[in-house]
CSV table of C-alpha atoms and ligand atoms in Angstrom, one decimal:
chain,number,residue,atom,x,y,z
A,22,UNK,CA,0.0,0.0,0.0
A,23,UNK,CA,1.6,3.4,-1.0
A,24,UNK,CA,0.5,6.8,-0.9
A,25,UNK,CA,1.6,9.1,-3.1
A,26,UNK,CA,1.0,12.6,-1.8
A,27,UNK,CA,1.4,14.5,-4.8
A,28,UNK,CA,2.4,18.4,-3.9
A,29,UNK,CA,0.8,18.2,-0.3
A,30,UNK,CA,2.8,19.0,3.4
A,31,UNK,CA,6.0,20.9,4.5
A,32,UNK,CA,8.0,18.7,6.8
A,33,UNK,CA,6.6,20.0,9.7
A,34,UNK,CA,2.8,18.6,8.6
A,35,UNK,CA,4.8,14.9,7.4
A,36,UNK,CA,6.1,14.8,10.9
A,37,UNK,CA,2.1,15.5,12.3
A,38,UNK,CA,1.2,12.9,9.9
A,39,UNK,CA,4.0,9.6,10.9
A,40,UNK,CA,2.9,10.9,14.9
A,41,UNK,CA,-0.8,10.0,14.0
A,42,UNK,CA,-0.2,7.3,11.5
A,43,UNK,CA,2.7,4.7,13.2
A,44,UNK,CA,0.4,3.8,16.1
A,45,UNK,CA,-2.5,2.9,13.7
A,46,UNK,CA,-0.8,0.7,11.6
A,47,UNK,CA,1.7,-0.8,14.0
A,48,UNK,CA,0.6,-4.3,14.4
A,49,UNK,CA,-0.7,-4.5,10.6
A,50,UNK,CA,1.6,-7.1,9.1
A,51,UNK,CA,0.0,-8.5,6.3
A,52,UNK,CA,1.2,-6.2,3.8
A,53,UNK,CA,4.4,-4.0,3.1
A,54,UNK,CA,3.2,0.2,3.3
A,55,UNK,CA,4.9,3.3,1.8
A,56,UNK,CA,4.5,7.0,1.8
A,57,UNK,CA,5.8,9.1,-1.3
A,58,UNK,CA,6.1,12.8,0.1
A,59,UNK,CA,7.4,15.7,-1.6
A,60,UNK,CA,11.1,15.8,-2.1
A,61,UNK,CA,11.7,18.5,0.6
A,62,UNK,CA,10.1,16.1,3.1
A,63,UNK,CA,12.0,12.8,2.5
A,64,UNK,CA,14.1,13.4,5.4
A,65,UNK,CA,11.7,13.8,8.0
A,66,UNK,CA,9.3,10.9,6.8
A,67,UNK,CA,12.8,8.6,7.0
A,68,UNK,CA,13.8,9.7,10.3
A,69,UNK,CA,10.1,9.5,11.8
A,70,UNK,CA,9.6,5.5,9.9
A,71,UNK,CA,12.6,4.8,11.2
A,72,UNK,CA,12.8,1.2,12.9
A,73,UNK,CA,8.9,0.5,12.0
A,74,UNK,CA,7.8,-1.3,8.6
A,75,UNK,CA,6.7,1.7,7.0
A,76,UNK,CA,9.0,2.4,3.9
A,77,UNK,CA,9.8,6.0,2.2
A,78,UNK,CA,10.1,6.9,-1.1
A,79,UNK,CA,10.1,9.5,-3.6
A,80,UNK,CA,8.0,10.9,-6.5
A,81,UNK,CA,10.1,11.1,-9.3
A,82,UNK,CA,14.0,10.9,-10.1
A,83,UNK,CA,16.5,12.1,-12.9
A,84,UNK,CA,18.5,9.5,-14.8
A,85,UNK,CA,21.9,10.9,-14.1
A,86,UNK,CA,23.4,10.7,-11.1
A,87,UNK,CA,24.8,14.6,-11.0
A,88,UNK,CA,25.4,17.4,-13.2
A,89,UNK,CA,24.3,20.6,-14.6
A,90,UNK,CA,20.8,19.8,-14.5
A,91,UNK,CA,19.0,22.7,-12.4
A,92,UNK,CA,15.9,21.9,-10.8
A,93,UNK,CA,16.5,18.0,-11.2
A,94,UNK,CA,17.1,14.9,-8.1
A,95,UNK,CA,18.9,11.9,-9.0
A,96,UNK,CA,18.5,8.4,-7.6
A,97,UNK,CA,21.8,8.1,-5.3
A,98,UNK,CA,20.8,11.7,-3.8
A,99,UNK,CA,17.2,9.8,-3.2
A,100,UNK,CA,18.6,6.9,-1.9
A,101,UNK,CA,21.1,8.3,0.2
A,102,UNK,CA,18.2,9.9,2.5
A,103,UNK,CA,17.3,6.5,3.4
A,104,UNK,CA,14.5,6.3,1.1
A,105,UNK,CA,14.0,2.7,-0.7
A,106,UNK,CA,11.2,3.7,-3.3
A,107,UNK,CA,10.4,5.6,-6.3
A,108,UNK,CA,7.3,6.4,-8.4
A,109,UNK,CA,8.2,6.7,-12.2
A,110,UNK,CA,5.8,7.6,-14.5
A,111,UNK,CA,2.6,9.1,-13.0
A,112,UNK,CA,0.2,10.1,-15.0
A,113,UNK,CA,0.4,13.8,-14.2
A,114,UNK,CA,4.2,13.7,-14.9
A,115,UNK,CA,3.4,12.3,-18.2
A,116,UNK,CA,0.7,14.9,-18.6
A,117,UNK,CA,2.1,17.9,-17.3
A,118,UNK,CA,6.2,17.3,-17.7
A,119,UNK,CA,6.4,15.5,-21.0
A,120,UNK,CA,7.2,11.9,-19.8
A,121,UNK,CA,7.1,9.5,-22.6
A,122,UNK,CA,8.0,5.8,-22.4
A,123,UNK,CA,11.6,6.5,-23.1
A,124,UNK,CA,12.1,8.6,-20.2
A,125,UNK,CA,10.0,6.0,-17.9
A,126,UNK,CA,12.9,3.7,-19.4
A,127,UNK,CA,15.8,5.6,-18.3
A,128,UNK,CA,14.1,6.8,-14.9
A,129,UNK,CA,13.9,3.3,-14.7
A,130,UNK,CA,17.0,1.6,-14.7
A,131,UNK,CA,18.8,4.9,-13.0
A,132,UNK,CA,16.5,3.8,-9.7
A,133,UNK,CA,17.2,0.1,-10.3
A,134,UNK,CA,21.4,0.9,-10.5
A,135,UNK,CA,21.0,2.5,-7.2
A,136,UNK,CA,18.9,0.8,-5.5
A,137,UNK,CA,15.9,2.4,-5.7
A,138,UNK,CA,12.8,-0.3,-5.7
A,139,UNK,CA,10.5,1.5,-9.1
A,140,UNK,CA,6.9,1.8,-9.1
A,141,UNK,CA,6.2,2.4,-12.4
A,142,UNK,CA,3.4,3.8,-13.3
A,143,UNK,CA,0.7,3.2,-16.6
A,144,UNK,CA,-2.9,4.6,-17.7
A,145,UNK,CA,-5.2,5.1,-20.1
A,146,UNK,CA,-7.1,8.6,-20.6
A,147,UNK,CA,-10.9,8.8,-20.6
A,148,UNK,CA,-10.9,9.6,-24.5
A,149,UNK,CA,-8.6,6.9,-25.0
A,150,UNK,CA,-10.9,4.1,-22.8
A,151,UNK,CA,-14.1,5.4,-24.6
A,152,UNK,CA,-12.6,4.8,-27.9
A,153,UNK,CA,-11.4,1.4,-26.9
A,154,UNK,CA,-7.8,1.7,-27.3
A,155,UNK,CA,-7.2,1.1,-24.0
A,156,UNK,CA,-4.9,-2.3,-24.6
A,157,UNK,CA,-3.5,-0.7,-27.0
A,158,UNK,CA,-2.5,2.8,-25.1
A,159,UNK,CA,-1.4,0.4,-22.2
A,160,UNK,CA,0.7,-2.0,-24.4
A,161,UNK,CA,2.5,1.1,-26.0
A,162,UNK,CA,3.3,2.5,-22.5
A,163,UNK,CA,4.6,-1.3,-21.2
A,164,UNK,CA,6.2,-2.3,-24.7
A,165,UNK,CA,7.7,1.4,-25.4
A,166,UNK,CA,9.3,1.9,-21.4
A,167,UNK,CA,10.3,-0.4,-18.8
A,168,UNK,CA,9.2,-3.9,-20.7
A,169,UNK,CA,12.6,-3.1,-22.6
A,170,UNK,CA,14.3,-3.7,-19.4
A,171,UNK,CA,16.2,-7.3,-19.0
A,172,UNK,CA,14.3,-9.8,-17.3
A,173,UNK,CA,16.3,-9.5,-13.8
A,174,UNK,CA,15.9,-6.0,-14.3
A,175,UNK,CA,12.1,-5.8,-15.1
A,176,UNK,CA,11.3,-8.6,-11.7
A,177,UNK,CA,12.3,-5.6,-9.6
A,178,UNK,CA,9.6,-3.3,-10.7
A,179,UNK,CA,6.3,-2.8,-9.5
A,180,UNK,CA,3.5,-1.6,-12.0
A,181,UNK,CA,1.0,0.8,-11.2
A,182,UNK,CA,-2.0,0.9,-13.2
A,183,UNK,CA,-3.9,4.3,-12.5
A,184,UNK,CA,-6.5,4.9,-15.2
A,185,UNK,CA,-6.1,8.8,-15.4
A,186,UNK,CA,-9.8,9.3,-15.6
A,187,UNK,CA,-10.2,7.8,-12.2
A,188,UNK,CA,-7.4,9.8,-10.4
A,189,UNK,CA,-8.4,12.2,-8.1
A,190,UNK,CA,-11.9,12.1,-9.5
A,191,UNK,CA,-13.8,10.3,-7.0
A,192,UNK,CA,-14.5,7.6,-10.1
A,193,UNK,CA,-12.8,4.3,-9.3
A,194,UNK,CA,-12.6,1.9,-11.8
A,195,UNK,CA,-15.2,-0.9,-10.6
A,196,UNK,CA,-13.1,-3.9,-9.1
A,197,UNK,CA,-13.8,-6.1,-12.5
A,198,UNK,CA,-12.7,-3.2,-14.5
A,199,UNK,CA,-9.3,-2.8,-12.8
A,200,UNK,CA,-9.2,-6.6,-12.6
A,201,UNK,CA,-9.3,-6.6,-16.4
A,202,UNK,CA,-6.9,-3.9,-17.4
A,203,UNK,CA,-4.1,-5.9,-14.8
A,204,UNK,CA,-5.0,-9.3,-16.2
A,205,UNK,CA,-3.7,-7.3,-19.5
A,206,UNK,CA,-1.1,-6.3,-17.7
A,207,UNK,CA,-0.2,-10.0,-17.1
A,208,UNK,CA,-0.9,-11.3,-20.1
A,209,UNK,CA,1.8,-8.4,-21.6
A,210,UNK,CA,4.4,-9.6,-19.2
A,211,UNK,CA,4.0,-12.5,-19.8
A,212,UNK,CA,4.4,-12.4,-23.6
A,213,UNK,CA,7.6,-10.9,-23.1
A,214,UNK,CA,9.2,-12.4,-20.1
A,215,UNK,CA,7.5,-15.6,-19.6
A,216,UNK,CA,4.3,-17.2,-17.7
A,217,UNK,CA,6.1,-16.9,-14.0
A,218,UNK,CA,6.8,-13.4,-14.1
A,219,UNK,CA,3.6,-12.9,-15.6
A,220,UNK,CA,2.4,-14.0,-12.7
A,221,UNK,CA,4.3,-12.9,-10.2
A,222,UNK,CA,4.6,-9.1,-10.9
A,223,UNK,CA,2.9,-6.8,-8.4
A,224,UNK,CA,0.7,-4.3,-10.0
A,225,UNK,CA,-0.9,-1.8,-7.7
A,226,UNK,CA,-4.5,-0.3,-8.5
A,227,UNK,CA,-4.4,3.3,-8.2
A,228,UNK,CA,-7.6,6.0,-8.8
A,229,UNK,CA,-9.8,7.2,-5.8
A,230,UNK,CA,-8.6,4.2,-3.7
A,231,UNK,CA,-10.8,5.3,-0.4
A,232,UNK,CA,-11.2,3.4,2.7
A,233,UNK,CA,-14.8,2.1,1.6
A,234,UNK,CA,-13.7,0.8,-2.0
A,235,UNK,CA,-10.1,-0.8,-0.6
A,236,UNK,CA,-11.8,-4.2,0.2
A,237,UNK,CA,-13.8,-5.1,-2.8
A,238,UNK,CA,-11.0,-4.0,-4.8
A,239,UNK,CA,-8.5,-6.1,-3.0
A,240,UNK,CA,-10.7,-8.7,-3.2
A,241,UNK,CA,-9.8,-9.3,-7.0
A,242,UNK,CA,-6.9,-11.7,-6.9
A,243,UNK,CA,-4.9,-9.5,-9.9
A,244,UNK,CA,-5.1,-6.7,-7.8
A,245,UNK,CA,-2.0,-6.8,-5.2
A,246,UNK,CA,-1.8,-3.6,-3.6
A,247,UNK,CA,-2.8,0.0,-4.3
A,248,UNK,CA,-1.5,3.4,-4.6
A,249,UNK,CA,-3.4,6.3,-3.5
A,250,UNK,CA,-3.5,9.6,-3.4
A,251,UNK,CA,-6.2,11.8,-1.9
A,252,UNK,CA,-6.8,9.5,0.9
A,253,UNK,CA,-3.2,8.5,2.3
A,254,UNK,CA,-3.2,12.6,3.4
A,255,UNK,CA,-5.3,11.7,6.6
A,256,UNK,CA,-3.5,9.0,8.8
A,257,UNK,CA,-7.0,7.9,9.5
A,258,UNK,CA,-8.0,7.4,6.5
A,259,UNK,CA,-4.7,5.8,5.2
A,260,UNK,CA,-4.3,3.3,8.4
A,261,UNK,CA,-8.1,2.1,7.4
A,262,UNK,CA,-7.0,1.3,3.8
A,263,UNK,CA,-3.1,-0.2,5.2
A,264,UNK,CA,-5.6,-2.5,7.6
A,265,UNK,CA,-8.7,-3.1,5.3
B,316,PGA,P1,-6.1,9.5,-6.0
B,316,PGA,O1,-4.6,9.5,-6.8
B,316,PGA,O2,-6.1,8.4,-5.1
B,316,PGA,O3,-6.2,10.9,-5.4
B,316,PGA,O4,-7.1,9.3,-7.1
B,316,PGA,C1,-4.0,8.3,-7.1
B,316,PGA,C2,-2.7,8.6,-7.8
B,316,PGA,O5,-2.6,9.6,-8.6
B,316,PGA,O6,-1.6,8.0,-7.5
């Protein structure tokens, strides 16, 4: 279970929120949980998960590791804060900032040399759903980025699959919907790496995952985990979908 919080708290507010959080979802073992804050506020999430099971990440990385590259973070600077995750390819970074599959790619395997853990994320649009292309728009996003990874490679990644018209939109993709778009998923992984990693690759469901929708969409067997926005602000509401 991740949350990605987006452009939301100063470190101050991520402290507030790992005080109210920690206790809720101390003896919740059954699956591994991760917060993705804001850059700025990587340290203090690490320092305040420290000794519990509740993993850091970041949001985004660059693909070199330094350089003349104002405005950009690279993976060793991420992972030298202690964090062990990194979301790659979000929707709104390919929306708003130009990612393509190619740069998914390189984000990719700059996380994987250092030791980042990728959660690489794929989509289809509303228009692109309603005209029925969304195999097709999810195949190009697999096929064109991180399926071009080796096979060791590509078992390290976890896949995200946020349909963009459910994202912050209240609309979540019904549990047979999602189901169908990561059996896809599968089936694409498969084709290119081979029935047991078909199989075996996590793919989170991400789009208005709320505490009241977690459990039926849990409940679909191709659905391992989630990633959520809106609601992993509120510790309350995040411990309720870490322990659904
Ligand atoms: P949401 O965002 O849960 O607010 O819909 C999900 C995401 O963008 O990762």
């Amino acid at each position: 279970m991740v949350g990605n919080w987006k452009m939301y708290k100063t470190p101050t507010e991520t402290k507030a929120f790992f005080d109210a959080f920690l206790p809720l979802v101390a003896e919740s073992k059954h699956c591994e949980v991760a917060i993705c804050p804001p850059f700025v506020n990587i340290p203090e999430a690490v320092a305040a998960t420290r000794g519990t099971r509740v993993g850091v990440g970041a949001q985004n990385l660059y693909w070199k590791n330094e350089g003349a590259f104002t405005g950009e973070v690279s993976g060793p600077m991420i992972k030298a804060t202690g964090a062990e995750w990194v979301i790659i390819g979000h929707s709104e970074r390919r929306q708003f900032f130009g990612e393509t599959g190619a740069t998914v790619l390189e984000r990719t395997k700059a996380a994987l040399a250092c030791g980042l853990k990728p959660i690489v994320c794929v989509g289809e649009m509303l228009e692109e759903r309603e005209a029925g292309r969304t195999e097709a728009v999810l195949a190009e996003q697999v096929g064109g980025g991180h399926a071009q990874l080796d096979a060791d490679s590509f078992a390290k990644v976890v896949i995200a699959y946020e349909p963009v018209w459910a994202i912050g939109t209240g609309k979540t993709a019904t549990p047979d919907m999602a189901a169908d778009a990561h059996r896809l998923l599968r089936e694409m992984v498969t084709a290119r790496f081979g029935a047991a990693m078909g199989a075996g690759v996590r793919i989170l469901y991400g789009g208005s995952v709320k505490p009241d929708n977690v459990k039926s969409l849990m409940a679909q067997p191709e659905i391992d985990g989630a990633l959520v926005g809106g609601a992993s602000l509120e510790a309350g509401s995040f411990a309720s979908i870490v322990n659904f």
